[in-house]
XYZ file of C-alpha atoms in Angstrom:
343
model
C 181.999 185.419 78.339
C 182.501 188.568 80.327
C 184.564 191.100 78.400
C 183.118 194.174 80.114
C 186.277 195.103 82.005
C 189.363 193.721 83.681
C 187.782 195.212 86.816
C 185.009 192.608 86.579
C 187.226 189.699 87.605
C 188.345 188.756 91.092
C 191.752 188.754 92.699
C 194.482 186.268 91.835
C 194.941 183.445 94.403
C 198.461 184.661 95.194
C 197.030 188.029 96.173
C 194.439 186.410 98.423
C 197.128 184.255 100.032
C 199.280 187.319 100.644
C 196.364 188.998 102.383
C 195.853 185.949 104.552
C 199.549 185.716 105.356
C 199.831 189.355 106.388
C 196.747 189.007 108.566
C 198.703 187.198 111.279
C 199.888 189.160 114.276
C 200.130 192.863 114.993
C 202.336 195.332 113.120
C 202.720 199.086 112.887
C 199.781 201.004 111.436
C 199.490 203.689 108.745
C 202.254 202.163 106.654
C 204.826 201.651 109.403
C 204.978 197.921 108.789
C 207.424 195.554 107.080
C 205.009 194.522 104.321
C 204.620 198.114 103.151
C 208.377 198.630 103.278
C 208.991 195.516 101.172
C 206.316 196.471 98.646
C 207.711 199.984 98.238
C 211.200 198.553 97.739
C 209.934 196.025 95.195
C 208.401 198.786 93.080
C 211.547 200.894 93.279
C 213.547 197.875 92.114
C 211.060 197.153 89.338
C 211.365 200.681 87.977
C 215.110 200.991 88.604
C 214.337 204.048 90.714
C 216.120 203.665 94.063
C 215.226 207.180 95.234
C 211.558 207.065 94.249
C 208.820 207.775 96.768
C 206.108 205.080 96.594
C 202.719 205.451 98.245
C 199.689 203.152 98.092
C 196.032 204.027 97.601
C 193.005 201.849 96.938
C 191.707 203.210 93.622
C 193.035 204.442 90.326
C 190.934 207.577 90.560
C 192.545 208.444 93.893
C 196.019 207.839 92.503
C 195.471 209.971 89.413
C 193.617 212.763 91.171
C 196.083 213.088 94.035
C 199.133 212.963 91.785
C 197.674 215.521 89.377
C 196.868 217.756 92.348
C 200.406 217.315 93.645
C 201.950 218.350 90.326
C 199.580 221.134 89.290
C 198.523 224.278 91.149
C 194.836 225.230 91.197
C 195.430 227.578 88.266
C 197.331 224.967 86.259
C 196.511 223.540 82.862
C 196.723 219.742 82.617
C 197.088 218.459 79.042
C 195.697 214.992 78.325
C 194.113 212.955 75.549
C 190.433 213.608 75.018
C 189.632 209.981 75.904
C 191.836 209.970 79.024
C 190.396 208.459 82.157
C 191.124 211.635 84.123
C 189.056 213.577 81.587
C 186.097 211.256 81.025
C 185.801 208.784 83.850
C 186.830 210.286 87.171
C 183.936 212.614 88.027
C 186.197 215.701 87.966
C 188.325 214.242 90.794
C 191.580 215.750 89.432
C 189.939 219.164 89.257
C 188.423 218.731 92.729
C 191.577 217.632 94.524
C 193.693 220.266 92.773
C 191.157 222.928 93.747
C 190.500 223.931 90.181
C 193.175 222.828 87.720
C 191.851 222.846 84.161
C 192.056 219.704 82.020
C 192.855 220.495 78.401
C 191.905 217.559 76.144
C 193.926 216.905 72.990
C 192.735 214.685 70.115
C 194.886 211.907 68.731
C 194.453 208.635 66.887
C 193.670 205.561 68.988
C 194.038 207.254 72.350
C 197.549 208.597 71.851
C 198.813 212.176 71.902
C 201.445 213.051 69.320
C 204.346 215.346 70.262
C 203.396 217.885 67.588
C 199.803 218.059 68.816
C 200.996 218.375 72.392
C 203.408 221.152 71.506
C 200.723 223.019 69.606
C 198.277 222.753 72.516
C 200.880 223.958 75.008
C 201.793 226.919 72.810
C 198.134 227.803 72.353
C 197.698 227.921 76.118
C 200.870 229.893 76.780
C 199.326 233.310 76.129
C 200.726 234.941 79.243
C 197.213 235.998 80.167
C 195.854 235.415 83.643
C 192.609 234.403 81.946
C 194.122 231.167 80.642
C 195.926 229.930 83.728
C 199.410 228.450 83.413
C 200.685 225.240 81.881
C 201.576 222.763 84.619
C 201.287 219.106 83.658
C 201.028 216.624 80.809
C 199.198 213.371 81.550
C 199.444 210.315 79.318
C 197.868 206.884 79.714
C 199.829 203.704 79.035
C 198.248 201.442 77.906
C 195.708 203.930 76.562
C 191.927 203.908 76.781
C 191.977 202.526 73.227
C 194.226 199.610 74.164
C 197.212 201.044 72.333
C 200.613 201.746 73.842
C 203.295 204.396 73.932
C 206.696 202.858 73.238
C 209.721 204.149 75.167
C 210.637 206.475 72.297
C 207.100 207.886 72.279
C 207.233 208.580 76.010
C 210.639 210.186 75.642
C 209.392 212.444 72.849
C 206.422 213.634 74.902
C 208.643 214.066 77.960
C 210.916 216.270 75.874
C 208.044 218.490 74.763
C 206.801 218.784 78.353
C 210.261 219.488 79.723
C 210.986 222.164 77.119
C 207.776 223.908 78.148
C 208.564 223.607 81.858
C 205.770 221.103 82.494
C 205.789 217.884 84.501
C 204.783 214.504 83.025
C 202.335 212.115 84.696
C 201.595 208.597 83.470
C 198.297 206.907 84.251
C 199.498 203.321 84.437
C 196.299 201.557 85.397
C 197.293 199.088 82.670
C 201.034 199.717 82.832
C 201.640 195.969 83.113
C 199.809 195.385 79.829
C 201.877 198.062 78.127
C 205.146 196.551 79.353
C 204.021 193.073 78.328
C 202.880 194.252 74.922
C 206.124 196.071 74.227
C 208.336 193.390 75.815
C 210.522 196.135 77.247
C 212.028 196.842 80.645
C 209.580 198.684 82.908
C 212.181 201.351 83.595
C 212.478 202.097 79.866
C 208.824 203.084 79.784
C 209.076 205.757 82.482
C 212.197 207.633 81.435
C 211.314 211.308 81.571
C 208.164 210.622 83.606
C 207.853 212.567 86.859
C 205.117 210.466 88.453
C 203.568 207.095 87.637
C 200.276 205.728 88.892
C 201.026 202.009 88.836
C 197.905 199.884 88.627
C 197.239 196.665 90.475
C 193.455 196.449 90.571
C 193.018 195.701 86.867
C 195.801 193.131 87.021
C 194.835 190.682 89.750
C 194.620 192.784 92.911
C 191.495 193.459 94.954
C 192.032 197.199 95.323
C 195.583 198.499 95.204
C 197.400 201.189 93.228
C 200.746 202.876 93.742
C 201.681 206.518 93.277
C 205.357 206.735 92.361
C 207.330 210.008 92.389
C 210.719 209.589 90.754
C 212.086 212.805 92.281
C 211.504 212.799 96.068
C 211.257 216.584 96.035
C 208.035 216.317 94.024
C 206.464 214.207 96.770
C 206.893 216.820 99.501
C 203.545 217.232 101.213
C 201.958 214.310 99.370
C 201.475 212.321 102.564
C 199.299 215.120 103.926
C 197.341 215.254 100.679
C 196.826 211.487 100.768
C 195.740 211.630 104.409
C 193.280 214.444 103.732
C 191.710 212.419 100.935
C 191.122 209.416 103.205
C 193.678 207.170 101.497
C 196.101 206.685 104.363
C 194.783 203.371 105.617
C 195.278 202.431 109.248
C 195.869 198.829 108.147
C 198.067 199.855 105.234
C 199.656 196.415 104.982
C 196.549 195.047 103.251
C 197.101 197.369 100.284
C 200.842 196.795 100.210
C 200.514 193.010 100.436
C 198.510 192.943 97.220
C 201.136 194.860 95.268
C 203.959 192.848 96.820
C 202.276 189.610 95.747
C 202.032 190.887 92.176
C 205.678 191.950 92.159
C 206.927 188.623 93.543
C 208.349 186.289 90.912
C 207.166 188.508 88.060
C 203.515 187.556 88.607
C 202.309 191.024 87.573
C 203.844 190.593 84.130
C 202.707 186.993 83.699
C 199.112 188.044 84.355
C 199.371 190.902 81.897
C 200.874 188.663 79.237
C 197.943 186.291 79.584
C 195.406 189.100 79.292
C 197.211 190.466 76.237
C 197.334 187.028 74.626
C 193.586 186.636 75.091
C 193.023 190.034 73.473
C 195.246 189.087 70.555
C 193.251 185.879 70.124
C 190.028 187.892 70.108
C 191.375 190.431 67.665
C 192.646 187.832 65.240
C 189.362 185.937 65.369
C 187.312 189.068 64.814
C 189.439 190.030 61.835
C 188.970 186.557 60.331
C 185.211 186.878 60.798
C 185.137 190.058 58.741
C 184.728 192.457 61.653
C 186.497 195.797 61.394
C 189.136 196.412 64.050
C 188.992 200.046 65.113
C 192.463 200.171 66.681
C 195.577 198.004 66.770
C 195.418 195.334 69.467
C 198.502 196.096 71.549
C 197.411 195.344 75.106
C 194.274 193.781 76.597
C 191.506 195.746 74.892
C 189.897 195.107 71.533
C 187.751 197.619 69.670
C 185.775 196.356 66.717
C 182.722 197.002 64.627
C 180.462 193.976 64.239
C 177.219 193.364 62.361
C 174.007 194.165 64.293
C 172.866 190.554 64.023
C 176.183 189.319 65.431
C 175.819 191.755 68.317
C 172.277 190.544 68.985
C 173.344 186.881 68.865
C 176.251 187.430 71.246
C 174.122 189.318 73.734
C 171.369 186.701 73.532
C 173.876 184.033 74.557
C 175.120 185.994 77.544
C 178.202 187.750 76.199
C 178.974 190.829 78.283
C 180.796 193.815 76.809
C 180.305 197.538 76.327
C 179.341 199.491 73.262
C 182.036 201.995 72.376
C 180.516 205.432 72.712
C 183.173 207.087 70.568
C 181.762 205.383 67.456
C 177.945 205.504 67.674
C 176.171 203.435 64.987
C 173.483 204.631 62.644
C 170.316 202.591 61.999
C 171.273 199.167 60.648
C 174.982 199.971 60.738
C 177.677 197.829 62.366
C 177.963 198.197 66.127
C 181.216 199.406 67.722
C 182.126 197.360 70.788
C 184.888 197.270 73.377
C 186.149 193.916 74.645
C 188.505 193.780 77.640
C 190.373 190.642 78.656
C 191.917 189.899 82.032
C 194.307 187.610 83.858
C 191.362 185.208 84.300
C 189.978 185.197 80.737
C 189.794 181.666 79.362
C 190.488 180.394 75.849
C 187.091 178.726 75.731
C 185.263 181.985 76.455
C 187.129 183.724 73.666
C 186.442 180.910 71.228
C 182.759 180.682 72.161
C 182.337 184.420 71.622
C 184.040 184.200 68.242
C 181.758 181.301 67.255
C 178.701 183.390 68.124
C 179.676 186.363 66.016
C 181.394 184.483 63.195
C-alpha cells in the first residue's frame, strides 16, 4: 500500500530488458549511437514534430532547470503556478542554472494557471523598469502537481497569452503520459504552442530518463554545451535512450499511464463513497482528499504509505489532507485494502 509517489516503484520489465539488450557490444559514446538516434526519432514521431531537437537527461530537475535556463536570460522572469515543481521542489535549480532568473508564482485552483491570471501577472511585471527584470518564459505543468490536467484548448489559450507578450512557453511533462491518457487526446495536440517540453519517463516505468524537447531547433542552439556543463551528457548515453525507447515502443508509455490513472480513479471513487472530501478532480494519477483523523491513524498503523498535503494543514481534531499517487505497478488489491482501512 505505497501511495507515496510514482517515483517509489521500480522500472517496468520492458525497460530492464531494453537496458540488457543495449548492453551488448560497443557503440559510439556521448549519444553517437543507434539507440539514441532511434529514441530521439520515436519521440519526434510521437509528438508529430519532425524538426524537434530531443536530448536526454537523467532527472526531471535537470530537464526543467536546463530548459528554463535555455529559454530565459539571467534577468528573465519565469511565470509558473505557485505549486509548480520548479518553484517548490527543485532547490532553486532553475534559478541556479539560469544564473539568476526570477520565478514568479501565480495562484490558481487545483494547480492550474488561468489565462486571465497569467495575463495580469505578465502585465504587472512589464513595468519597463530595470528593477523588475524582463518577462521571458511561462512554465506550466501537465499533469499538474494537483493531479489535474490542461486540455489542448487550455494549453493553446496560455500559449496565446505568452506569445502576445513575447514570452516562450515551457511544459513540465514529468507526468505528460498521465495527462495524455486522462484526456484521451493525441500527444501532439497537447503541445501546440509549446516551445519546449520536458517529457518524463522516470515516473512512468523508467529507471532514470527524461527528454528535453525543443520544437524549434533554433531554440536549442547551445543547449548541448549547457547540458554538458551540467554533467548530463552521459558517456554511455544509450542507457538513458534505451529506457525511453522501450516506453515508446508499442505504446507502452501510454498503457502504463492508463493503468496508473485507472488506479487513481478507483481510489478517488472509493474515497468519495466513504465520505472523504476530494480536494481536486481526479484527472491523472494523483488523488487529494481529506480523511478523518482516525482513518488516517488506522491506515498508517496498517502500513499504508502516503504524504500529508502541506497545502491544506489540519487543525486539532480536523480531517487530514493527504496525497495519494498511483503508478504503473499499483495493484487493485492495494487500493481496495486501503479503502477498507479508511472506510
